[in-house]
Amino acid sequence: MADDARGQLIVLAAPILDDPYYASEVDAIIEFHIAFANRIAAPDRVLVLAGADTADIYADALGPDRVVTAAMEDIWTRDFGIMDPASSVMTRYTAAGQGGGRKGQRDADAVQETHAAFLEGKGIIPVASDLLNDGGNWVFDGAGNAVVSTKFLADNNLTEDEARAALREVTGARHIAFIEADEQGGLEHADGVVSFVGDGVLLVNSYADDPAYEKQLLADLRRGLPGVDIHTIVNAYDGSDIYDSRFGSACGLYTNALVTHHAVYLPQFGIPQDVQALETVRRLTQKQVIPVASQQVCHMGGGVRCMSSQIDLVPSKTSRARD
């Protein structure tokens, strides 16, 4: 991994106030964004992309230097942003993130094109790839190890060996594990199942209620990631309050953490297991572990990692043209 002193730019996207999909959750999303942004620690930086309808709200709370007026068409920047900050790769955002089907793919492309245009306007040039994959389905440590769900194989009509070769070519990753998602259908993202908290140190949800799945999951990870130190972490999943049944819940999933070169921004849910999760992560990483309250948004299917993308604060690479 790069020098731990090197910071990353954490990018958040504000909701559009008149978007009916988020109407009941706008206040909670903005509250979460502001609290999360205030937890970002140097050398990391945060930038909120907001429309004219919310820019002043964020600027008043965070200061104008951490907000730019640039309306994005969705809030889940992890999925449609730069997938891998080390290689600057941006894979094609999949239809599942926008509800599926042909319309979903058209909407996904439009969301991503808006974001790519913004990045390019700021001199951050993505390396475009036609491979279909959401950023939430690429969990990496920056030292050559990554985890992807098998949805990637189906989306791209590839065998595991073909998929591994394709991802190695565009990202430079050396070892890639393919896992079955713990919930089939919908997004099937790996970042609700695993999280790298250091070079070669992987956290995996425990699945006490499904030991067969846990056994296979660990076997697949060990097969794909030789030399990686694998540890389980408490799984306090709570699906009692799900905003959209297509996307499930991220409540109680500590693996949905944002990990930068120097910090782990760990979701917290206001439940007793929070302390256990913090202790586990602090024992296993030398990075600063920063708790981030996520209970106000996790029922929407994400939070700390899902709502943020990360970009290395170094000069961008030359873009490859999108076919």
XYZ file of C-alpha atoms in Angstrom, residues 197 201 203 229-234 275-287 289:
23
model
C -8.475 -3.228 7.660
C -5.700 -8.325 7.002
C -12.395 -9.022 8.431
C -4.748 -13.018 7.576
C -8.500 -13.654 7.925
C -10.537 -12.875 11.060
C -14.257 -12.947 11.800
C -16.114 -10.021 13.331
C -19.451 -9.897 15.098
C -18.063 -1.982 21.530
C -17.090 -5.525 20.555
C -16.643 -4.502 16.920
C -14.461 -1.538 17.869
C -12.286 -3.734 20.071
C -11.870 -6.300 17.287
C -10.826 -3.766 14.669
C -8.468 -1.897 16.998
C -6.766 -5.176 17.877
C -6.176 -6.064 14.238
C -5.015 -2.816 12.657
C -2.462 -0.121 13.313
C -4.671 2.409 11.564
C -10.165 3.496 14.119
